[in-house]
Amino acid sequence: MTTLLALDTATEACSVALLHEGRVLSHYEVIPRLHAQRLLPMVKALLAEAGVGLSALDAIAFGRGPGAFTGVRIAIGVVQGLAFGLERPVLPVSNLAALAQRALRERGVQQVAAAIDARMDEVYWGCYQAEAGEMRLLGAEAVLPPERAALPRGAAGDWFGAGTGWGSYAARLAVSVTGQDGSLLPHAEDVLALAGFAWARGEAVSAEQAQPVYLRDQVATPKGS
């Protein structure tokens, strides 16, 4: 049976999850600015709880963004270190998709408008629809002012708003939803679930391909450089 580890530090939450022998274990904490100190100890504690060694892992999944620049880099640094050392592949997972997957898991909602506060008066935005238990992207992910957010063309039925973008900009998001949770953050348990689908499709990549996705291309480029 497949053994997968998932890590996520792209937002205020820091979480790890493990699939082993068909069972899922996870640790989740909301600890802004403490991710670098807590992530590896959380991984070690989770593996110890499961009685699993690192060598048992088949692959390592991670939240690849969009999210906080520093947070995404922390996860990728740890994932690459582990994956290179173990000679294992990695599974990058969108944090917007993980947010939608969490809304599906906890609320049972089938269509999710996921929004993460991107600061600078913008949101990271993506719309997802459940298909056989997996949240699938409709259209494209984007970073944009709240007023420009929209549901996919031809969208119908009930939509649920999830993520800190709804918490910060609900009044400016001109999107009709039947419910929302502006405090919802991505969870490694949902990164793990999405990674399981990707693993089954053979979508794992080598450790050097563990790259962040920020959507805002200029985020790492100082002005004038």
mmCIF file of N, CA, C and O in Angstrom, residues 3-4 15 31 53-55 58 69-70 86 92 94 102 139 167 171 174 181 184 191 194 197 220:
data_model
loop_
_atom_site.group_PDB
_atom_site.id
_atom_site.type_symbol
_atom_site.label_atom_id
_atom_site.label_comp_id
_atom_site.label_asym_id
_atom_site.label_seq_id
_atom_site.Cartn_x
_atom_site.Cartn_y
_atom_site.Cartn_z
ATOM 1 N N THR A 3 2.452 4.805 0.842
ATOM 2 C CA THR A 3 2.698 5.643 2.012
ATOM 3 C C THR A 3 3.116 7.022 1.525
ATOM 4 O O THR A 3 4.140 7.174 0.854
ATOM 5 N N LEU A 4 2.296 8.030 1.849
ATOM 6 C CA LEU A 4 2.562 9.397 1.410
ATOM 7 C C LEU A 4 2.623 10.339 2.602
ATOM 8 O O LEU A 4 1.837 10.205 3.545
ATOM 9 N N SER A 15 0.927 22.445 8.859
ATOM 10 C CA SER A 15 0.315 21.134 9.047
ATOM 11 C C SER A 15 1.067 20.048 8.296
ATOM 12 O O SER A 15 1.751 20.305 7.297
ATOM 13 N N ILE A 31 0.113 28.814 13.495
ATOM 14 C CA ILE A 31 1.268 29.389 14.192
ATOM 15 C C ILE A 31 2.019 30.336 13.251
ATOM 16 O O ILE A 31 3.079 30.001 12.736
ATOM 17 N N GLY A 53 9.100 4.863 9.484
ATOM 18 C CA GLY A 53 10.358 5.529 9.206
ATOM 19 C C GLY A 53 10.287 6.295 7.901
ATOM 20 O O GLY A 53 9.447 6.009 7.043
ATOM 21 N N LEU A 54 11.165 7.283 7.741
ATOM 22 C CA LEU A 54 11.177 8.068 6.503
ATOM 23 C C LEU A 54 11.355 7.194 5.272
ATOM 24 O O LEU A 54 10.796 7.460 4.212
ATOM 25 N N SER A 55 12.126 6.112 5.426
ATOM 26 C CA SER A 55 12.405 5.247 4.273
ATOM 27 C C SER A 55 11.149 4.538 3.753
ATOM 28 O O SER A 55 11.142 4.028 2.631
ATOM 29 N N ASP A 58 6.717 6.626 -0.028
ATOM 30 C CA ASP A 58 6.775 6.457 -1.480
ATOM 31 C C ASP A 58 6.959 7.802 -2.171
ATOM 32 O O ASP A 58 7.570 7.884 -3.241
ATOM 33 N N PHE A 69 4.980 34.063 0.523
ATOM 34 C CA PHE A 69 6.266 33.781 -0.125
ATOM 35 C C PHE A 69 7.173 32.944 0.777
ATOM 36 O O PHE A 69 7.669 31.887 0.387
ATOM 37 N N THR A 70 7.382 33.415 2.009
ATOM 38 C CA THR A 70 8.283 32.716 2.923
ATOM 39 C C THR A 70 7.748 31.342 3.287
ATOM 40 O O THR A 70 8.497 30.360 3.329
ATOM 41 N N LEU A 86 16.131 10.840 0.385
ATOM 42 C CA LEU A 86 15.466 9.539 0.288
ATOM 43 C C LEU A 86 15.373 9.019 -1.143
ATOM 44 O O LEU A 86 14.985 7.868 -1.360
ATOM 45 N N PRO A 92 3.469 18.193 -6.055
ATOM 46 C CA PRO A 92 3.050 19.569 -5.765
ATOM 47 C C PRO A 92 1.521 19.688 -5.837
ATOM 48 O O PRO A 92 0.901 19.160 -6.766
ATOM 49 N N SER A 94 -1.811 22.498 -5.376
ATOM 50 C CA SER A 94 -2.256 23.891 -5.240
ATOM 51 C C SER A 94 -2.886 24.129 -3.870
ATOM 52 O O SER A 94 -3.715 23.345 -3.413
ATOM 53 N N ARG A 102 -10.733 20.950 1.450
ATOM 54 C CA ARG A 102 -11.113 20.985 2.868
ATOM 55 C C ARG A 102 -12.591 21.342 3.020
ATOM 56 O O ARG A 102 -13.295 20.774 3.873
ATOM 57 N N GLY A 139 -11.409 26.537 -15.126
ATOM 58 C CA GLY A 139 -10.736 27.756 -15.566
ATOM 59 C C GLY A 139 -9.300 27.787 -15.074
ATOM 60 O O GLY A 139 -8.608 26.773 -15.087
ATOM 61 N N GLY A 167 -12.680 36.353 4.137
ATOM 62 C CA GLY A 167 -12.658 37.019 5.428
ATOM 63 C C GLY A 167 -12.286 38.486 5.311
ATOM 64 O O GLY A 167 -12.821 39.342 6.012
ATOM 65 N N ALA A 171 -17.147 41.823 1.145
ATOM 66 C CA ALA A 171 -18.023 42.882 0.637
ATOM 67 C C ALA A 171 -17.637 43.324 -0.768
ATOM 68 O O ALA A 171 -18.457 43.873 -1.505
ATOM 69 N N ALA A 174 -17.749 40.342 -5.754
ATOM 70 C CA ALA A 174 -19.085 40.381 -6.363
ATOM 71 C C ALA A 174 -19.455 39.013 -6.934
ATOM 72 O O ALA A 174 -19.725 38.862 -8.117
ATOM 73 N N ASP A 181 -16.879 30.695 4.481
ATOM 74 C CA ASP A 181 -16.070 30.599 5.695
ATOM 75 C C ASP A 181 -14.771 31.339 5.434
ATOM 76 O O ASP A 181 -13.867 30.821 4.769
ATOM 77 N N LEU A 184 -11.245 29.803 6.904
ATOM 78 C CA LEU A 184 -10.726 28.496 6.490
ATOM 79 C C LEU A 184 -9.324 28.622 5.895
ATOM 80 O O LEU A 184 -9.069 29.490 5.062
ATOM 81 N N VAL A 191 -4.166 18.399 1.223
ATOM 82 C CA VAL A 191 -3.029 18.276 0.297
ATOM 83 C C VAL A 191 -2.771 16.790 0.044
ATOM 84 O O VAL A 191 -2.566 16.354 -1.092
ATOM 85 N N LEU A 194 -5.499 15.207 -2.270
ATOM 86 C CA LEU A 194 -5.291 15.575 -3.670
ATOM 87 C C LEU A 194 -4.041 14.901 -4.235
ATOM 88 O O LEU A 194 -4.017 14.490 -5.401
ATOM 89 N N PHE A 197 -4.773 11.350 -5.422
ATOM 90 C CA PHE A 197 -5.327 11.282 -6.777
ATOM 91 C C PHE A 197 -4.219 11.458 -7.821
ATOM 92 O O PHE A 197 -4.164 10.743 -8.825
ATOM 93 N N ALA A 220 8.941 38.174 -6.263
ATOM 94 C CA ALA A 220 10.305 37.998 -5.766
ATOM 95 C C ALA A 220 11.286 38.950 -6.438
ATOM 96 O O ALA A 220 12.475 38.869 -6.220
#
